[in-house]
mmCIF file with all atom_site columns, C-alpha atoms in Angstrom:
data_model
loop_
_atom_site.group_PDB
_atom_site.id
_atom_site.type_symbol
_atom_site.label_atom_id
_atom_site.label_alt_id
_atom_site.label_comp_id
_atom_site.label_asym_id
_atom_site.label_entity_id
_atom_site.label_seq_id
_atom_site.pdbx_PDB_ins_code
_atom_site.Cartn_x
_atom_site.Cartn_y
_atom_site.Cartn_z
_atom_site.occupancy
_atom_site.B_iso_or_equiv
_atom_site.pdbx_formal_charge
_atom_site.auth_seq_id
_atom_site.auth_comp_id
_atom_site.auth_asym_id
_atom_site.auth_atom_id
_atom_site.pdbx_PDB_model_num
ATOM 1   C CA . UNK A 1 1   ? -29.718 29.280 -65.628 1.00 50.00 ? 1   UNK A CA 1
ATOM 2   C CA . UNK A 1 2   ? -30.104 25.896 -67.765 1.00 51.00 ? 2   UNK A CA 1
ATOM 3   C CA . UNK A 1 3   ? -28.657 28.526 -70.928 1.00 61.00 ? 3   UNK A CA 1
ATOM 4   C CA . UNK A 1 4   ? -25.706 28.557 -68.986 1.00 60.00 ? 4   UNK A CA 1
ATOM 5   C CA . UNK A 1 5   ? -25.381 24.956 -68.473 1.00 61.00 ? 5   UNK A CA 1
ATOM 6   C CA . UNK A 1 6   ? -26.134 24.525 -72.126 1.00 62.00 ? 6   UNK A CA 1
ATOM 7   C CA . UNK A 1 7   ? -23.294 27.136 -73.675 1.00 64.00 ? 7   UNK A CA 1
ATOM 8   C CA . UNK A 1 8   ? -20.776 27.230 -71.123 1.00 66.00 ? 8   UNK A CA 1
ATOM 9   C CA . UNK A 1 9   ? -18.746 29.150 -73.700 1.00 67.00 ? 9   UNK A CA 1
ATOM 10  C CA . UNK A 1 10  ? -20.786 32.197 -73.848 1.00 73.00 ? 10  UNK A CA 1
ATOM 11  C CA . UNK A 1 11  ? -19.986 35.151 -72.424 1.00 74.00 ? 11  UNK A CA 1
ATOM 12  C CA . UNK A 1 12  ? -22.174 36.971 -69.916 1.00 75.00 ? 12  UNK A CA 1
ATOM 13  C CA . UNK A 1 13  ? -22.533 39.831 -72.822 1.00 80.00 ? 13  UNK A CA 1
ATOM 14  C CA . UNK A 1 14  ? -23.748 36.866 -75.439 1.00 79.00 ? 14  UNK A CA 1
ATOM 15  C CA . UNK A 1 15  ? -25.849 35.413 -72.274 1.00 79.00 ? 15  UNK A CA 1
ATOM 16  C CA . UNK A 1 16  ? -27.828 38.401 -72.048 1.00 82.00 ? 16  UNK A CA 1
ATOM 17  C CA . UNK A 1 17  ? -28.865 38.440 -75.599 1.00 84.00 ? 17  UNK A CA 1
ATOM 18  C CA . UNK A 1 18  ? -29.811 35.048 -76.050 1.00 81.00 ? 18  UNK A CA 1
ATOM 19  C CA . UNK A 1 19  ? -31.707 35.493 -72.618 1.00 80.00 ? 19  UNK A CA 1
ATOM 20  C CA . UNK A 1 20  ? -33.520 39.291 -74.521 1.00 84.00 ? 20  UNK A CA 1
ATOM 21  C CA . UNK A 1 21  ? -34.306 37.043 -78.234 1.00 85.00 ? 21  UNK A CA 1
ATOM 22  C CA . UNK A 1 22  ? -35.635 33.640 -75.483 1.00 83.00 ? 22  UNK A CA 1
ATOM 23  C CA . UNK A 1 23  ? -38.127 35.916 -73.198 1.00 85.00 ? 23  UNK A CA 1
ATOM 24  C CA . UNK A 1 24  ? -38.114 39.367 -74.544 1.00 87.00 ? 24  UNK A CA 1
ATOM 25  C CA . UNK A 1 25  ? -36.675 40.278 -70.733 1.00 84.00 ? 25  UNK A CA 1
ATOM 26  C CA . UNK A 1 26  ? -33.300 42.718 -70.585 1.00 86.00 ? 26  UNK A CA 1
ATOM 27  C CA . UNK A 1 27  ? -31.174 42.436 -67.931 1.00 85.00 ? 27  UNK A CA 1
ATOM 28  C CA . UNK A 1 28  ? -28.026 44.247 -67.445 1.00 87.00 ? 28  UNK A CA 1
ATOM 29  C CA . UNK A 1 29  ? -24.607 42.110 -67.887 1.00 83.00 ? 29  UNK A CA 1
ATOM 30  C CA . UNK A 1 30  ? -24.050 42.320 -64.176 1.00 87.00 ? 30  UNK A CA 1
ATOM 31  C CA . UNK A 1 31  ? -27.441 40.407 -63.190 1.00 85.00 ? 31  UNK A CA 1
ATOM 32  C CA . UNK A 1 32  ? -26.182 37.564 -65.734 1.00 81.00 ? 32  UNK A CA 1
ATOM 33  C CA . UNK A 1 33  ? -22.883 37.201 -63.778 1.00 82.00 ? 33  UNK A CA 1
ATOM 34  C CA . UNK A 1 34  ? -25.090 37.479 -59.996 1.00 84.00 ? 34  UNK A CA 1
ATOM 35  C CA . UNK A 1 35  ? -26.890 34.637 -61.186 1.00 81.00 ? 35  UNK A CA 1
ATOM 36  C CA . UNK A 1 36  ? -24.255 32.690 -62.477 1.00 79.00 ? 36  UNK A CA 1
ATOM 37  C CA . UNK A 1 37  ? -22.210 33.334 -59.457 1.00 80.00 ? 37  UNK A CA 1
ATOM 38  C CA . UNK A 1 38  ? -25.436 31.937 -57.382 1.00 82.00 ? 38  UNK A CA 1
ATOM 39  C CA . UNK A 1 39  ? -25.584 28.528 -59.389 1.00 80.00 ? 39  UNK A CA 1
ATOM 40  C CA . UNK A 1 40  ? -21.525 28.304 -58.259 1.00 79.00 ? 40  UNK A CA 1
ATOM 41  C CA . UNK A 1 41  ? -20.123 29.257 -61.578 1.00 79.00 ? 41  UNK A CA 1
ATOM 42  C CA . UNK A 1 42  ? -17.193 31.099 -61.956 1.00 76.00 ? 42  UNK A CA 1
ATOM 43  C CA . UNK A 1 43  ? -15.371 32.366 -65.276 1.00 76.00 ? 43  UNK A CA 1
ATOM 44  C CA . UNK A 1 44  ? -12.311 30.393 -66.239 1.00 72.00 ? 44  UNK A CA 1
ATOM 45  C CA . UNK A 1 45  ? -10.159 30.569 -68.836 1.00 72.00 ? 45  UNK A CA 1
ATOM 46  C CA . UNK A 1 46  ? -9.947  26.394 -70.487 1.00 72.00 ? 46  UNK A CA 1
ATOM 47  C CA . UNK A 1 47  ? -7.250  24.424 -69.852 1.00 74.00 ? 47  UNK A CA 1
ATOM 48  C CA . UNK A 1 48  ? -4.819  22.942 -72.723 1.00 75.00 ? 48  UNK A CA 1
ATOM 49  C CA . UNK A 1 49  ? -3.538  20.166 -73.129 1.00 75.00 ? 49  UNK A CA 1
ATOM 50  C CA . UNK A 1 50  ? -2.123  17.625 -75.137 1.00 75.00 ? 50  UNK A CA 1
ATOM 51  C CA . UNK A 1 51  ? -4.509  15.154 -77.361 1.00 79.00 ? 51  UNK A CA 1
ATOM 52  C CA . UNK A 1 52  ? -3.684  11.639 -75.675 1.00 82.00 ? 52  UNK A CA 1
ATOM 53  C CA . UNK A 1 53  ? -4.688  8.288  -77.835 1.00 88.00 ? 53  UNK A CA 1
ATOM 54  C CA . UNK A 1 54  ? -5.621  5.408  -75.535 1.00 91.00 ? 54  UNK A CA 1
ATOM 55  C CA . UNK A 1 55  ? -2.054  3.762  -76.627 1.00 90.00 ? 55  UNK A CA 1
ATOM 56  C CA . UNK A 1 56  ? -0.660  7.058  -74.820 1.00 85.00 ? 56  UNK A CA 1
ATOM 57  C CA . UNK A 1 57  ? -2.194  6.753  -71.730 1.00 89.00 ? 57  UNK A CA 1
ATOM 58  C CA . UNK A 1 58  ? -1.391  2.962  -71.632 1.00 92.00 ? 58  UNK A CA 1
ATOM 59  C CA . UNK A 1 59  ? 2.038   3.112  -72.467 1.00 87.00 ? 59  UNK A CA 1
ATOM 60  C CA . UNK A 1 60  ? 2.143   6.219  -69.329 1.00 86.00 ? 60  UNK A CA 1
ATOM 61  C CA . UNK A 1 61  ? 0.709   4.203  -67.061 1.00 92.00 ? 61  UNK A CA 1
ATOM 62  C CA . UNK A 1 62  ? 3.045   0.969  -67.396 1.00 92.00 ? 62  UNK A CA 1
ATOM 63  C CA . UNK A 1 63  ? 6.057   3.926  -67.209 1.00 87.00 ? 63  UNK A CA 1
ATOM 64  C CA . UNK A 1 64  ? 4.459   5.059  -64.227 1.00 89.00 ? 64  UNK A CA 1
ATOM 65  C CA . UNK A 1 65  ? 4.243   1.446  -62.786 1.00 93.00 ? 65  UNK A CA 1
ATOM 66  C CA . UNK A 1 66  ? 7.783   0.895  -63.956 1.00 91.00 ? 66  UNK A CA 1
ATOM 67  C CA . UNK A 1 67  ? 9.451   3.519  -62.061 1.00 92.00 ? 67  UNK A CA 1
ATOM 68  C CA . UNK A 1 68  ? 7.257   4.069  -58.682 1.00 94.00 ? 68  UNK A CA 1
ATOM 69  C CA . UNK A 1 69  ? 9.656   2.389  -56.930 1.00 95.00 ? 69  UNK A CA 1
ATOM 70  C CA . UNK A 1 70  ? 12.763  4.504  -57.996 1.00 94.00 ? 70  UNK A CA 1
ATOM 71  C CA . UNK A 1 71  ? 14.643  6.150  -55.309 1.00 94.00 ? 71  UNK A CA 1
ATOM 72  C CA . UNK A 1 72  ? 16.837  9.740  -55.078 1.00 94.00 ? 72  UNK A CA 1
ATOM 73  C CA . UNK A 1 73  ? 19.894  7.549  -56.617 1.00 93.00 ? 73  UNK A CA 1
ATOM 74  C CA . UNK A 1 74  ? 18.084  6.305  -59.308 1.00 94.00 ? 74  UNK A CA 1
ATOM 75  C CA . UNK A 1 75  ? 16.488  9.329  -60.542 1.00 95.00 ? 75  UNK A CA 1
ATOM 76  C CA . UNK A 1 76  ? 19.620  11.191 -60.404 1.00 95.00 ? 76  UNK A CA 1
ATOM 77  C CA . UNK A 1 77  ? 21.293  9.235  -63.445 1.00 95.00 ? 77  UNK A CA 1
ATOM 78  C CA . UNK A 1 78  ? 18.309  10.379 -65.717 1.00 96.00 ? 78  UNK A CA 1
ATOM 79  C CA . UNK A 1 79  ? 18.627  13.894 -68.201 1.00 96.00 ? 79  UNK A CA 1
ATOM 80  C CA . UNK A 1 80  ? 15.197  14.594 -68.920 1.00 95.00 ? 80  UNK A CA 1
ATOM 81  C CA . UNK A 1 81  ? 15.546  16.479 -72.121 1.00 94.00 ? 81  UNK A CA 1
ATOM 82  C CA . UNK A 1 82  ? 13.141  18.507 -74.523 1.00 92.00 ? 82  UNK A CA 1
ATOM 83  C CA . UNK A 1 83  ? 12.367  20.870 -76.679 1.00 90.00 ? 83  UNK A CA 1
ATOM 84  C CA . UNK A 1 84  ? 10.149  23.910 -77.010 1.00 86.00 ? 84  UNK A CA 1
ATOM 85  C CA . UNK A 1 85  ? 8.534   26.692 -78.670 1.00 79.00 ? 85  UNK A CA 1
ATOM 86  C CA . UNK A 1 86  ? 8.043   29.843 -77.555 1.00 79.00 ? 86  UNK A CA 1
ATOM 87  C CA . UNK A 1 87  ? 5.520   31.419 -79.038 1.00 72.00 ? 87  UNK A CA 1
ATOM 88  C CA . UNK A 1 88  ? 5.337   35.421 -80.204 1.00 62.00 ? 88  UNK A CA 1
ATOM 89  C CA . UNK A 1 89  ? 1.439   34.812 -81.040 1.00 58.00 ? 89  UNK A CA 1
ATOM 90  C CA . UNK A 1 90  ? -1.045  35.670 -78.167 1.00 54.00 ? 90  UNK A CA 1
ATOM 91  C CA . UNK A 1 91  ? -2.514  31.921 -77.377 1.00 56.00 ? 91  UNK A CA 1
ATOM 92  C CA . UNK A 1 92  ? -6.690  31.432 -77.541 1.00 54.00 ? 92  UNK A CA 1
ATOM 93  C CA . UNK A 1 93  ? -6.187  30.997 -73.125 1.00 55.00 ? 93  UNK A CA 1
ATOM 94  C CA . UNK A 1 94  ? -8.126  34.304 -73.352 1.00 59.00 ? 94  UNK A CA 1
ATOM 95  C CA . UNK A 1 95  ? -11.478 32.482 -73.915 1.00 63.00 ? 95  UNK A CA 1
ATOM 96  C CA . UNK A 1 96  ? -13.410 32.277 -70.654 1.00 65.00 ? 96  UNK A CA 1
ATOM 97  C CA . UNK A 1 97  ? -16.541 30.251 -69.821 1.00 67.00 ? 97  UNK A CA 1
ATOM 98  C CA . UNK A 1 98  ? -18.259 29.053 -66.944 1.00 66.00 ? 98  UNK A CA 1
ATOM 99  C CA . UNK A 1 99  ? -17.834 25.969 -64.942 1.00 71.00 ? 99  UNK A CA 1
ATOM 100 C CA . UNK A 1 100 ? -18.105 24.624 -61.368 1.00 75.00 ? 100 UNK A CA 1
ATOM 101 C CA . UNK A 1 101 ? -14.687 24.618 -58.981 1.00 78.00 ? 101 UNK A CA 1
ATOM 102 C CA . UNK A 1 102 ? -12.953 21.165 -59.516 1.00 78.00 ? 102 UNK A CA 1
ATOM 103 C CA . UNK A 1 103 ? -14.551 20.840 -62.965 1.00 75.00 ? 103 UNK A CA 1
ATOM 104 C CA . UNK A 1 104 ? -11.393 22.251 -64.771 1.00 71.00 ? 104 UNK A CA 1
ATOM 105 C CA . UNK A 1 105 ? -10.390 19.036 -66.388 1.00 74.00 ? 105 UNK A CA 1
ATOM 106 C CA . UNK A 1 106 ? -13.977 17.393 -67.235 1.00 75.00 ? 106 UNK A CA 1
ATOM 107 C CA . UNK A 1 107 ? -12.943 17.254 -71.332 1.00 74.00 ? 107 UNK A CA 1
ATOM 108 C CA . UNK A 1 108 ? -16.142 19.231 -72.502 1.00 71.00 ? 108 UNK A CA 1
ATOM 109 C CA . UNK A 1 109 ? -13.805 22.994 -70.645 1.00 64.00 ? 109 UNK A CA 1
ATOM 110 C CA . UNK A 1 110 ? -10.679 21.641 -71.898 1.00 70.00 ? 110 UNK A CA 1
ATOM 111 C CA . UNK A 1 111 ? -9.200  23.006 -75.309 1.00 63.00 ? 111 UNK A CA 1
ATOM 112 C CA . UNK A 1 112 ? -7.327  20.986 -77.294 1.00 64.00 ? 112 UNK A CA 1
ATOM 113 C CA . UNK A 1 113 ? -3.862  23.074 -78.661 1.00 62.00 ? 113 UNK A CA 1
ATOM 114 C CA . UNK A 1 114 ? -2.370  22.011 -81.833 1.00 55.00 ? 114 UNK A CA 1
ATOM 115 C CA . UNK A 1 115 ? 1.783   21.915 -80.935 1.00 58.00 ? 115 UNK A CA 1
ATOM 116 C CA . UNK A 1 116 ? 4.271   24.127 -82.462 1.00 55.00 ? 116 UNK A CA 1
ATOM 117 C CA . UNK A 1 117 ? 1.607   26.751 -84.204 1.00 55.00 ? 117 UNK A CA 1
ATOM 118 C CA . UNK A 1 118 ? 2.545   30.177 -84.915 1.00 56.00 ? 118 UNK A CA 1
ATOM 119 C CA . UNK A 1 119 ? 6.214   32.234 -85.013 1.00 64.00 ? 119 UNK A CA 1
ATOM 120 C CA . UNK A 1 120 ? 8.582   31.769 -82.271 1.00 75.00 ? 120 UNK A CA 1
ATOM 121 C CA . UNK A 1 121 ? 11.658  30.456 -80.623 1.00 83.00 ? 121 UNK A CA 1
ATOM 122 C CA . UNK A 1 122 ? 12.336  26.721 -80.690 1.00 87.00 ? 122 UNK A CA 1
ATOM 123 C CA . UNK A 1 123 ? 14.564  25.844 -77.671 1.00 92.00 ? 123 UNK A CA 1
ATOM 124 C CA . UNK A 1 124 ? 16.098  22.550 -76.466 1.00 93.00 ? 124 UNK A CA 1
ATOM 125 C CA . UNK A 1 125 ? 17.115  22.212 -72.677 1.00 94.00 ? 125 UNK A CA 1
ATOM 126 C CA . UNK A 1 126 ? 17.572  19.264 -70.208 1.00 95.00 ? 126 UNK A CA 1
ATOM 127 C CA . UNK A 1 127 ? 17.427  18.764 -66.687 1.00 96.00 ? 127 UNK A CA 1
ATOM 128 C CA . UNK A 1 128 ? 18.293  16.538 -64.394 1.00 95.00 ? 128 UNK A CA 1
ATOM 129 C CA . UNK A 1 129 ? 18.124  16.072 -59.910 1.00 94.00 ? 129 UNK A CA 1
ATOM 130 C CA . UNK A 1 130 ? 21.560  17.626 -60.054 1.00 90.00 ? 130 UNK A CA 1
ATOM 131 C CA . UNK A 1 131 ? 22.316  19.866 -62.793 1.00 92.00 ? 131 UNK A CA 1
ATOM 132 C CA . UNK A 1 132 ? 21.329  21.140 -66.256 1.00 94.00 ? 132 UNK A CA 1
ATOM 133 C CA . UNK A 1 133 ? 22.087  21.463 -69.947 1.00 94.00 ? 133 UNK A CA 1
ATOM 134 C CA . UNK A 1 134 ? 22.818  24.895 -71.203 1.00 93.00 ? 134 UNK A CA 1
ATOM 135 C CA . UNK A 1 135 ? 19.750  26.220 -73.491 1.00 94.00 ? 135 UNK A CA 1
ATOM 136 C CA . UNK A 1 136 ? 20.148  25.519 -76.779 1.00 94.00 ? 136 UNK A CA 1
ATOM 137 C CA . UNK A 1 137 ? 18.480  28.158 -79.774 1.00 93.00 ? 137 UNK A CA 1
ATOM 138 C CA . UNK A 1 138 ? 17.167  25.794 -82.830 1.00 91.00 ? 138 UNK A CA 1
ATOM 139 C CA . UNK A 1 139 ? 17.735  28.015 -85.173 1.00 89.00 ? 139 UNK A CA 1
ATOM 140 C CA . UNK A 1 140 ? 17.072  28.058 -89.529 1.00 84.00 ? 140 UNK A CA 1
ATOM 141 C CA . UNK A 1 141 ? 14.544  25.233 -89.570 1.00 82.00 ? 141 UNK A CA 1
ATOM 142 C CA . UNK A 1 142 ? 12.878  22.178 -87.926 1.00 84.00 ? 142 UNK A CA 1
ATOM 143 C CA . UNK A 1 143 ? 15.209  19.620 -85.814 1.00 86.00 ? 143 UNK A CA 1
ATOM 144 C CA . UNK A 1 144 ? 15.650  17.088 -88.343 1.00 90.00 ? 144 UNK A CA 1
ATOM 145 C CA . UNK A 1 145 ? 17.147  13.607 -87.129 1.00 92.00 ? 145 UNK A CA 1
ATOM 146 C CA . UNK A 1 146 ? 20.654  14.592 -88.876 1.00 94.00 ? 146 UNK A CA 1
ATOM 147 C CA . UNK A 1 147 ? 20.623  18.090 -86.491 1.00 93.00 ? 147 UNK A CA 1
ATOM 148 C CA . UNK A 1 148 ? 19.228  16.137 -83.385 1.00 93.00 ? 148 UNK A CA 1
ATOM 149 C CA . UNK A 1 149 ? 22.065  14.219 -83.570 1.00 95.00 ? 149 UNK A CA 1
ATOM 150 C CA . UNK A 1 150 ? 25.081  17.098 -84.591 1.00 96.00 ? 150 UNK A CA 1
ATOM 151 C CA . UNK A 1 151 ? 23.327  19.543 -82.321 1.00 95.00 ? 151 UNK A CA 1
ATOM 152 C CA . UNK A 1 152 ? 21.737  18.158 -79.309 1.00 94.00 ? 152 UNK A CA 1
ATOM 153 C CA . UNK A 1 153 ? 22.826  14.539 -78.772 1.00 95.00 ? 153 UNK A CA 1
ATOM 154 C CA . UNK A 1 154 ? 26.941  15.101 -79.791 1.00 96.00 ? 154 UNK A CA 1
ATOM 155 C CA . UNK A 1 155 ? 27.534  18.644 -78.206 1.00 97.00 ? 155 UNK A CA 1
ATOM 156 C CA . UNK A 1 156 ? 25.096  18.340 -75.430 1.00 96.00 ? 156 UNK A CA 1
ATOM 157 C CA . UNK A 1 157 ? 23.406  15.140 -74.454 1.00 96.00 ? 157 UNK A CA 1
ATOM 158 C CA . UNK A 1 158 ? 27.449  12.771 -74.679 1.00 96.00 ? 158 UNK A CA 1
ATOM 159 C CA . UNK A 1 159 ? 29.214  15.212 -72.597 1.00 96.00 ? 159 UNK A CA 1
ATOM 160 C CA . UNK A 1 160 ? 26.498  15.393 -70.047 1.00 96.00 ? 160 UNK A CA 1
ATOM 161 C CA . UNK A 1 161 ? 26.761  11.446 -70.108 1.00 95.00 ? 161 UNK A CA 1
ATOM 162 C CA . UNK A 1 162 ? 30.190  11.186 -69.642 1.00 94.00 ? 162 UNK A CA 1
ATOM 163 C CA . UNK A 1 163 ? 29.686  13.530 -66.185 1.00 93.00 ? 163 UNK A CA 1
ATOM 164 C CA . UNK A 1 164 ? 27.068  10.960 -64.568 1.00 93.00 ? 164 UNK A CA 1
ATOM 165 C CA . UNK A 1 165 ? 28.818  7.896  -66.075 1.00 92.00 ? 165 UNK A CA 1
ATOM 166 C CA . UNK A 1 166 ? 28.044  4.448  -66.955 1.00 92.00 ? 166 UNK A CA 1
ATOM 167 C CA . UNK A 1 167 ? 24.577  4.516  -65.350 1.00 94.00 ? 167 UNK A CA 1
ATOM 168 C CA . UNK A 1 168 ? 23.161  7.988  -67.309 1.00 96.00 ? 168 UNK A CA 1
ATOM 169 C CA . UNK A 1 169 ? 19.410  6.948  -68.623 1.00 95.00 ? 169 UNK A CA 1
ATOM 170 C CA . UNK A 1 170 ? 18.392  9.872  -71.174 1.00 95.00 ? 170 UNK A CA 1
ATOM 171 C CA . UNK A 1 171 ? 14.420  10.643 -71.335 1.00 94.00 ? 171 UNK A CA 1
ATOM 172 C CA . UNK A 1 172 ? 13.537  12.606 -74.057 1.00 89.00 ? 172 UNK A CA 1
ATOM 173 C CA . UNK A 1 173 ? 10.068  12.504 -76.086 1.00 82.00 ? 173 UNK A CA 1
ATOM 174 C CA . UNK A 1 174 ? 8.876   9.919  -77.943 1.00 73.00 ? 174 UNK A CA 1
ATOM 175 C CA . UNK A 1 175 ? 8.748   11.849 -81.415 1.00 77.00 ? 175 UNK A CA 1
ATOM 176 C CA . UNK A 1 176 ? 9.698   9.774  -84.780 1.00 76.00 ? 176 UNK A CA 1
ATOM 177 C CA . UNK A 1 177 ? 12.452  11.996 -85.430 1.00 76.00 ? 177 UNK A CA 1
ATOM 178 C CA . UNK A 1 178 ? 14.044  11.146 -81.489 1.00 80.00 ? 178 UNK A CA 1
ATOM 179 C CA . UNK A 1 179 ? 13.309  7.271  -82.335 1.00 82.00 ? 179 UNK A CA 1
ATOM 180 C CA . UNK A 1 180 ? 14.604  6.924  -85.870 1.00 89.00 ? 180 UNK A CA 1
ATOM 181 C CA . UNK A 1 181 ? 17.515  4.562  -86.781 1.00 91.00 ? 181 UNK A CA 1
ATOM 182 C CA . UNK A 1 182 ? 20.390  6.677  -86.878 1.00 94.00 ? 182 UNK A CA 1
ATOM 183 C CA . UNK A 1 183 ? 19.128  7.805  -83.404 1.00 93.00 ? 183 UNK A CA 1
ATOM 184 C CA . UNK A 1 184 ? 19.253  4.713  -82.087 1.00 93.00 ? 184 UNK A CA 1
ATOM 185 C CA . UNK A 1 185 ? 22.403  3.568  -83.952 1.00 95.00 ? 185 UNK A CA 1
ATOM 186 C CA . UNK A 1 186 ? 24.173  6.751  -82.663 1.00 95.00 ? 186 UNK A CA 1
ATOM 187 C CA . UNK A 1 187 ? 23.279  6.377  -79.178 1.00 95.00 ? 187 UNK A CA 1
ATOM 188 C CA . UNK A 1 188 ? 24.188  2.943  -79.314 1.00 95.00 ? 188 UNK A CA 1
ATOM 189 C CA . UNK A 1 189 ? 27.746  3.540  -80.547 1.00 96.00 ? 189 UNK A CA 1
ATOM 190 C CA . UNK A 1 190 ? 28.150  6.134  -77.964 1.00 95.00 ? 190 UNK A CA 1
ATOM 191 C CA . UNK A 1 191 ? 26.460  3.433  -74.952 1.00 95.00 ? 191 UNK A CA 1
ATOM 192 C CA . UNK A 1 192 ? 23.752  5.331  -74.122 1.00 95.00 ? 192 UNK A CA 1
ATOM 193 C CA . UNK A 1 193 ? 20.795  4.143  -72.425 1.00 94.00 ? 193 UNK A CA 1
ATOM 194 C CA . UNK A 1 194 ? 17.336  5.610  -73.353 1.00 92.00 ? 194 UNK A CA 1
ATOM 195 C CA . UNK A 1 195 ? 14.417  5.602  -70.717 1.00 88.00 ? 195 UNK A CA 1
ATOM 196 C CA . UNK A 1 196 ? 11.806  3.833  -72.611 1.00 77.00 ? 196 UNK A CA 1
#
């Protein structure tokens, strides 16, 4: 059992043959799994996630620590607003390996997904406690800061300001493209607020 606290990443099929070339002893796939099972593994498929820097989890934090206090009112003048890709290429969640229960996010089972890879939709939405934004397609290209603007923040994002009124509070990611200058000069000129 100390192989499988070693390679936690190998399957019970790769298990069994690194147990065969260590002792010369076969066992079937099924015995591998019994005796994993008895040590209180199970297999799991990683969990992803986003690569945090320590300036991330600081500046999280102090938001968190900003906004505990926040009540129903509050919250319902903010659009939370993103974007996404769907992806069309099977993701790598199909890798299992074995861990204890409550050990899913100890970093040495957690895969680290690089953002945006492979074909797909690109989609831009926002929420907020009392309503939505329509869906928006992205469609020919990436969302520069010239299309942010013409696509998401004039047609969507002012209109949806106008309907919560002087205290709307948009929250969207902190990407270079969302915090550039004619970002921040637009939504100045329009008087709109940005959760920092």
């Amino acid at each position: 059992m100390l192989t499988v606290f070693g390679h936690r990443n190998m399957n019970d099929t790769l298990l069994q043959q690194h147990l065969r070339s260590a002792t010369g002893t076969t066992v079937s796939t099924q015995t591998v799994r019994n005796r994993i099972h008895g040590v209180g593994l199970y297999a799991h498929r990683r969990m992803v996630c986003v690569r945090l820097t320590s300036r991330n989890r600081h500046d999280r934090r102090e938001g968190a620590a900003e906004h505990v206090n926040w009540r129903r009112n509050e919250w319902s003048n903010v659009l939370f607003s993103d974007e996404t890709r769907f992806s069309v290429q099977p993701d790598n969640r199909r890798i299992f390996l074995w861990r204890d229960r409550g050990s899913r996010n100890n970093p040495a089972f957690v895969h680290e997904s690089v953002r945006f890879g492979g074909g797909g939709v690109f989609v831009h939405g926002g929420i907020s406690i009392d309503g939505r934004t329509d869906l928006y397609i992205i469609r020919d290209g990436p969302l520069t800061v010239r299309r942010y603007i013409d696509e998401i923040l004039r047609p969507i994002v002012v209109p949806y300001a106008a309907a919560i009124g002087e205290d709307f509070i948009l929250m969207d990611d902190n990407s270079r493209a969302r915090r550039a200058n004619l970002v921040e000069d637009f939504l100045f000129e329009e008087g709109i607020v940005r959760m920092e």
